[in-house]
Amino acid sequence: MQTHRIGHDITVLSDPMPVPGVGFLPVNAFILHAAQPVVVDTGLSLPDRDFVATVSSVMDPRDVRWIWLTHPDRDHTGGLFDLLEAAPRARVVTTFLGMGIMSCERPLPIDRVYLLNPGQRLDVGDRTLHAFRPPLFDSPSTVGFYDDHSRACFTSDCFGAPMVSAEIAAGADVGGVEASDLRAAQLLWATVDNPWVHGVEERAYAASARPLRDAAPETILSTHLPPAHGYGATFLDMLAQAPTAAAFVGPDQRALEGMLAGFEPGGGS
Ligand SMILES: [Fe+2]
Ligand SMILES: [Fe+2]
């Protein structure tokens, strides 16, 4: 994992994942250096990753007070239990559903959980975190938040996009990506991760972006995008296009076998 400090308050822990035929999907976790430090998500659930070691390269994990689990998908929970052990005062911010989903794999200790719903707030000492449901989400437990101190919005899977290289995917700023390429990649991810977006009721969908519009964040921090500064209006416009973007159809078995044949020794040109 690579780490980048974003301004005074935030460190990004990035670990891009190659996706054959698509590119490199950023997988970020974050540390919010609040009076009560917050770790946002805990990285990939791959056996060779050591999330706590990466956190330790930035701060003493014993000082972590909150682990904001935006939702319990495996690209967000990798270091969760190791960090709970390394950070004995930390509590996991999640929802009742998030706790329930975790209980199907490995239950969270109930005394280490703090249940918070969209629309509620969390006081972390020097600032208030405003919980909201991002307009695009792939889990019923997804909760992002807006930090009124740093003016950063943490949007979980929403606004993600595969990048053309691991270097760009792990970058500290998405600003170098050409605008039309970024839009196309975000729309691809929007339809891959949220196939329901093609069936939304227009007004209800537009209303779901209101918390984000009202917050008018300076920085948007998605799990699956390099940090984005000054993109609020651009990303809201992308959201509006998602329902009419081309639907994603994944490779079927025949296509998979074709890809695998290309990987065999002597199979390529
Ligand atoms: Fe997800
Ligand atoms: Fe994700």
CSV table of C-alpha atoms and ligand atoms in Angstrom, one decimal:
chain,number,residue,atom,x,y,z
A,1,MET,CA,0.0,0.0,0.0
A,2,GLN,CA,1.1,3.6,-0.7
A,3,THR,CA,0.2,6.5,1.6
A,4,HIS,CA,-0.4,10.1,0.6
A,5,ARG,CA,-1.1,13.0,2.9
A,6,ILE,CA,-4.0,15.1,1.6
A,7,GLY,CA,-3.8,18.5,3.2
A,8,HIS,CA,-3.5,18.7,7.0
A,9,ASP,CA,-6.2,16.3,8.0
A,10,ILE,CA,-6.2,13.2,5.8
A,11,THR,CA,-4.0,10.4,4.8
A,12,VAL,CA,-4.9,8.1,1.9
A,13,LEU,CA,-3.8,4.5,2.0
A,14,SER,CA,-4.0,3.2,-1.6
A,15,ASP,CA,-3.8,-0.3,-2.9
A,16,PRO,CA,-4.9,-0.5,-6.6
A,17,MET,CA,-6.3,-3.8,-7.8
A,18,PRO,CA,-5.8,-5.0,-11.4
A,19,VAL,CA,-9.0,-5.9,-13.2
A,20,PRO,CA,-8.3,-7.9,-16.4
A,21,GLY,CA,-9.6,-6.1,-19.5
A,22,VAL,CA,-10.8,-3.1,-17.5
A,23,GLY,CA,-7.7,-1.5,-15.9
A,24,PHE,CA,-6.7,-0.8,-12.3
A,25,LEU,CA,-9.3,-0.1,-9.7
A,26,PRO,CA,-8.2,2.1,-6.9
A,27,VAL,CA,-8.9,0.6,-3.4
A,28,ASN,CA,-8.4,3.3,-0.8
A,29,ALA,CA,-8.7,3.5,2.9
A,30,PHE,CA,-8.2,6.7,4.8
A,31,ILE,CA,-7.1,8.1,8.1
A,32,LEU,CA,-8.8,11.3,9.2
A,33,HIS,CA,-6.5,12.9,11.7
A,34,ALA,CA,-9.3,14.3,13.9
A,35,ALA,CA,-8.9,14.9,17.7
A,36,GLN,CA,-10.3,11.4,17.8
A,37,PRO,CA,-8.6,9.7,14.8
A,38,VAL,CA,-10.8,7.9,12.4
A,39,VAL,CA,-9.8,5.1,10.0
A,40,VAL,CA,-12.2,4.9,7.1
A,41,ASP,CA,-12.4,1.3,5.7
A,42,THR,CA,-9.6,-1.2,6.1
A,43,GLY,CA,-8.5,-2.3,2.6
A,44,LEU,CA,-8.5,-5.5,0.6
A,45,SER,CA,-9.0,-8.9,2.2
A,46,LEU,CA,-6.0,-10.5,0.6
A,47,PRO,CA,-3.7,-12.7,2.8
A,48,ASP,CA,-0.5,-10.9,1.9
A,49,ARG,CA,-1.7,-7.5,3.0
A,50,ASP,CA,-0.8,-6.0,6.4
A,51,PHE,CA,-3.2,-3.1,6.9
A,52,VAL,CA,-2.1,-2.4,10.5
A,53,ALA,CA,1.5,-2.1,9.4
A,54,THR,CA,0.5,0.5,6.8
A,55,VAL,CA,-1.5,2.4,9.5
A,56,SER,CA,1.5,2.1,11.8
A,57,SER,CA,3.6,3.9,9.2
A,58,VAL,CA,1.4,6.9,9.6
A,59,MET,CA,0.3,6.9,13.2
A,60,ASP,CA,0.3,4.8,16.4
A,61,PRO,CA,-2.7,2.5,15.8
A,62,ARG,CA,-3.4,2.5,19.6
A,63,ASP,CA,-4.6,6.1,19.1
A,64,VAL,CA,-7.3,5.2,16.6
A,65,ARG,CA,-10.7,5.9,18.1
A,66,TRP,CA,-13.1,5.1,15.3
A,67,ILE,CA,-13.1,2.7,12.4
A,68,TRP,CA,-15.7,3.9,10.0
A,69,LEU,CA,-16.8,0.9,7.9
A,70,THR,CA,-18.6,2.4,5.0
A,71,HIS,CA,-20.0,-1.1,4.2
A,72,PRO,CA,-18.7,-4.7,4.8
A,73,ASP,CA,-17.6,-5.6,1.3
A,74,ARG,CA,-14.3,-7.5,1.2
A,75,ASP,CA,-12.4,-4.6,-0.3
A,76,HIS,CA,-13.3,-2.6,2.8
A,77,THR,CA,-12.9,-5.1,5.6
A,78,GLY,CA,-9.4,-6.6,5.0
A,79,GLY,CA,-7.7,-5.2,8.1
A,80,LEU,CA,-10.7,-4.8,10.3
A,81,PHE,CA,-10.2,-7.4,13.0
A,82,ASP,CA,-6.4,-6.9,13.1
A,83,LEU,CA,-7.0,-3.1,13.6
A,84,LEU,CA,-9.6,-3.8,16.3
A,85,GLU,CA,-6.9,-5.7,18.1
A,86,ALA,CA,-4.2,-3.1,17.6
A,87,ALA,CA,-6.5,-0.2,18.5
A,88,PRO,CA,-8.2,-1.3,21.8
A,89,ARG,CA,-10.1,2.0,22.2
A,90,ALA,CA,-11.5,2.0,18.7
A,91,ARG,CA,-15.2,1.3,17.9
A,92,VAL,CA,-16.5,0.3,14.5
A,93,VAL,CA,-19.0,2.8,13.0
A,94,THR,CA,-21.5,0.8,11.0
A,95,THR,CA,-25.3,0.2,10.8
A,96,PHE,CA,-27.5,-2.6,12.2
A,97,LEU,CA,-27.4,-4.2,8.8
A,98,GLY,CA,-23.6,-3.9,8.5
A,99,MET,CA,-23.3,-5.6,11.8
A,100,GLY,CA,-25.7,-8.3,10.6
A,101,ILE,CA,-23.8,-8.9,7.4
A,102,MET,CA,-20.5,-9.2,9.3
A,103,SER,CA,-22.1,-11.8,11.6
A,104,CYS,CA,-22.5,-14.1,8.5
A,105,GLU,CA,-18.7,-14.3,8.3
A,106,ARG,CA,-17.1,-13.2,11.5
A,107,PRO,CA,-19.2,-11.3,14.1
A,108,LEU,CA,-18.1,-7.9,15.3
A,109,PRO,CA,-17.8,-7.7,19.1
A,110,ILE,CA,-20.9,-5.9,20.1
A,111,ASP,CA,-19.2,-3.7,22.7
A,112,ARG,CA,-16.9,-2.4,19.9
A,113,VAL,CA,-19.7,-1.3,17.6
A,114,TYR,CA,-21.3,2.1,17.2
A,115,LEU,CA,-24.4,2.1,15.1
A,116,LEU,CA,-25.0,5.2,13.0
A,117,ASN,CA,-27.6,5.8,10.3
A,118,PRO,CA,-27.6,8.1,7.4
A,119,GLY,CA,-28.8,11.6,8.6
A,120,GLN,CA,-27.1,11.1,12.0
A,121,ARG,CA,-23.8,12.7,13.2
A,122,LEU,CA,-20.7,11.6,15.0
A,123,ASP,CA,-18.7,14.0,17.2
A,124,VAL,CA,-15.0,13.2,17.0
A,125,GLY,CA,-13.7,15.9,19.3
A,126,ASP,CA,-12.7,18.8,17.0
A,127,ARG,CA,-15.4,18.3,14.3
A,128,THR,CA,-18.7,16.7,13.4
A,129,LEU,CA,-19.0,14.0,10.8
A,130,HIS,CA,-22.4,14.0,9.0
A,131,ALA,CA,-23.4,10.6,7.9
A,132,PHE,CA,-25.3,10.2,4.6
A,133,ARG,CA,-26.1,7.5,2.0
A,134,PRO,CA,-24.2,8.1,-1.2
A,135,PRO,CA,-26.5,8.3,-4.3
A,136,LEU,CA,-24.8,5.1,-5.7
A,137,PHE,CA,-24.2,2.2,-3.3
A,138,ASP,CA,-23.9,-1.6,-3.6
A,139,SER,CA,-24.8,-2.6,-0.1
A,140,PRO,CA,-27.8,-1.8,2.1
A,141,SER,CA,-25.5,-0.8,4.9
A,142,THR,CA,-23.5,1.8,2.9
A,143,VAL,CA,-22.9,5.1,4.9
A,144,GLY,CA,-20.5,7.8,3.8
A,145,PHE,CA,-19.9,11.1,5.6
A,146,TYR,CA,-19.0,14.7,5.2
A,147,ASP,CA,-16.4,16.3,7.5
A,148,ASP,CA,-17.3,19.9,8.1
A,149,HIS,CA,-13.8,20.7,9.2
A,150,SER,CA,-11.7,19.5,6.3
A,151,ARG,CA,-14.7,19.9,3.9
A,152,ALA,CA,-14.0,16.4,2.6
A,153,CYS,CA,-16.7,14.0,1.7
A,154,PHE,CA,-16.1,10.2,2.0
A,155,THR,CA,-18.4,8.5,-0.5
A,156,SER,CA,-17.5,4.8,-0.2
A,157,ASP,CA,-17.9,3.1,-3.6
A,158,CYS,CA,-19.7,6.1,-5.2
A,159,PHE,CA,-17.7,8.0,-7.9
A,160,GLY,CA,-15.2,5.1,-8.4
A,161,ALA,CA,-13.5,4.5,-11.7
A,162,PRO,CA,-10.9,2.1,-13.1
A,163,MET,CA,-7.7,3.9,-14.1
A,164,VAL,CA,-5.3,3.0,-17.0
A,165,SER,CA,-2.3,2.3,-14.8
A,166,ALA,CA,-1.5,1.2,-11.2
A,167,GLU,CA,0.5,4.4,-10.8
A,168,ILE,CA,-2.5,6.7,-11.7
A,169,ALA,CA,-4.8,4.5,-9.6
A,170,ALA,CA,-2.6,5.0,-6.6
A,171,GLY,CA,-2.0,8.7,-7.2
A,172,ALA,CA,-2.7,11.5,-4.8
A,173,ASP,CA,-4.9,13.5,-7.2
A,174,VAL,CA,-7.3,12.5,-10.0
A,175,GLY,CA,-6.7,15.9,-11.6
A,176,GLY,CA,-4.3,14.6,-14.2
A,177,VAL,CA,-6.9,12.3,-15.8
A,178,GLU,CA,-8.5,13.8,-18.9
A,179,ALA,CA,-12.1,14.9,-18.2
A,180,SER,CA,-13.8,12.7,-20.8
A,181,ASP,CA,-11.8,9.6,-19.9
A,182,LEU,CA,-12.6,10.2,-16.2
A,183,ARG,CA,-16.3,10.6,-17.0
A,184,ALA,CA,-16.4,7.4,-19.2
A,185,ALA,CA,-14.6,5.4,-16.5
A,186,GLN,CA,-16.9,6.6,-13.7
A,187,LEU,CA,-20.0,5.8,-15.8
A,188,LEU,CA,-18.6,2.3,-16.4
A,189,TRP,CA,-18.0,1.8,-12.7
A,190,ALA,CA,-21.4,3.2,-11.9
A,191,THR,CA,-23.1,0.7,-14.1
A,192,VAL,CA,-20.9,-2.2,-13.0
A,193,ASP,CA,-21.4,-1.7,-9.3
A,194,ASN,CA,-25.0,-0.4,-9.4
A,195,PRO,CA,-26.9,-2.1,-12.2
A,196,TRP,CA,-30.1,-0.9,-10.5
A,197,VAL,CA,-29.3,2.6,-11.6
A,198,HIS,CA,-31.0,1.9,-15.0
A,199,GLY,CA,-34.3,1.5,-13.2
A,200,VAL,CA,-34.5,4.4,-10.9
A,201,GLU,CA,-37.3,6.9,-10.6
A,202,GLU,CA,-35.9,10.1,-11.8
A,203,ARG,CA,-37.0,12.5,-9.1
A,204,ALA,CA,-36.2,10.1,-6.2
A,205,TYR,CA,-32.7,9.5,-7.7
A,206,ALA,CA,-32.1,13.3,-8.1
A,207,ALA,CA,-33.2,13.8,-4.5
A,208,SER,CA,-30.7,11.2,-3.3
A,209,ALA,CA,-27.9,13.5,-4.3
A,210,ARG,CA,-29.2,16.4,-2.1
A,211,PRO,CA,-26.9,15.7,0.9
A,212,LEU,CA,-23.9,15.8,-1.4
A,213,ARG,CA,-25.1,18.9,-3.2
A,214,ASP,CA,-25.9,20.7,0.1
A,215,ALA,CA,-22.5,19.8,1.6
A,216,ALA,CA,-20.7,21.2,-1.5
A,217,PRO,CA,-17.4,19.4,-0.5
A,218,GLU,CA,-14.0,20.7,-1.6
A,219,THR,CA,-12.6,17.2,-1.7
A,220,ILE,CA,-14.3,14.0,-2.7
A,221,LEU,CA,-12.7,10.8,-1.3
A,222,SER,CA,-14.1,7.6,-2.9
A,223,THR,CA,-12.7,4.2,-2.0
A,224,HIS,CA,-12.3,3.6,-5.8
A,225,LEU,CA,-10.9,6.8,-7.1
A,226,PRO,CA,-7.8,8.9,-6.5
A,227,PRO,CA,-8.6,12.0,-4.4
A,228,ALA,CA,-10.7,14.6,-6.3
A,229,HIS,CA,-10.5,18.3,-5.4
A,230,GLY,CA,-13.0,20.7,-6.8
A,231,TYR,CA,-15.1,18.1,-8.7
A,232,GLY,CA,-18.4,18.5,-6.8
A,233,ALA,CA,-20.5,19.9,-9.8
A,234,THR,CA,-18.7,17.6,-12.3
A,235,PHE,CA,-19.5,14.5,-10.3
A,236,LEU,CA,-23.1,15.5,-9.7
A,237,ASP,CA,-23.4,15.8,-13.5
A,238,MET,CA,-21.9,12.4,-14.0
A,239,LEU,CA,-24.5,10.9,-11.5
A,240,ALA,CA,-27.3,12.4,-13.6
A,241,GLN,CA,-26.0,10.6,-16.7
A,242,ALA,CA,-25.6,7.2,-15.0
A,243,PRO,CA,-29.2,6.0,-15.5
A,244,THR,CA,-28.9,6.3,-19.3
A,245,ALA,CA,-25.3,5.0,-19.6
A,246,ALA,CA,-24.7,1.7,-21.4
A,247,ALA,CA,-25.4,-1.3,-19.2
A,248,PHE,CA,-22.4,-3.5,-18.3
A,249,VAL,CA,-22.5,-7.1,-19.4
A,250,GLY,CA,-19.6,-9.2,-17.9
A,251,PRO,CA,-17.7,-11.8,-19.9
A,252,ASP,CA,-19.5,-15.2,-20.0
A,253,GLN,CA,-17.8,-18.6,-19.8
A,254,ARG,CA,-16.9,-18.6,-23.5
A,255,ALA,CA,-15.2,-15.2,-23.2
A,256,LEU,CA,-13.4,-16.4,-20.0
A,257,GLU,CA,-12.1,-19.4,-21.8
A,258,GLY,CA,-10.9,-17.2,-24.6
A,259,MET,CA,-9.1,-15.0,-22.1
A,260,LEU,CA,-7.5,-18.0,-20.4
A,261,ALA,CA,-6.3,-19.4,-23.7
A,262,GLY,CA,-4.5,-16.1,-24.3
A,263,PHE,CA,-2.6,-16.5,-21.0
A,264,GLU,CA,-1.3,-20.0,-21.8
A,265,PRO,CA,2.4,-20.4,-22.8
A,266,GLY,CA,2.6,-20.0,-26.5
A,267,GLY,CA,-1.1,-19.0,-26.7
A,268,GLY,CA,-0.3,-15.3,-27.3
A,269,SER,CA,1.2,-13.8,-30.3
B,1,FE,FE,-19.0,-2.3,-2.4
B,2,FE,FE,-15.8,-1.2,-2.7
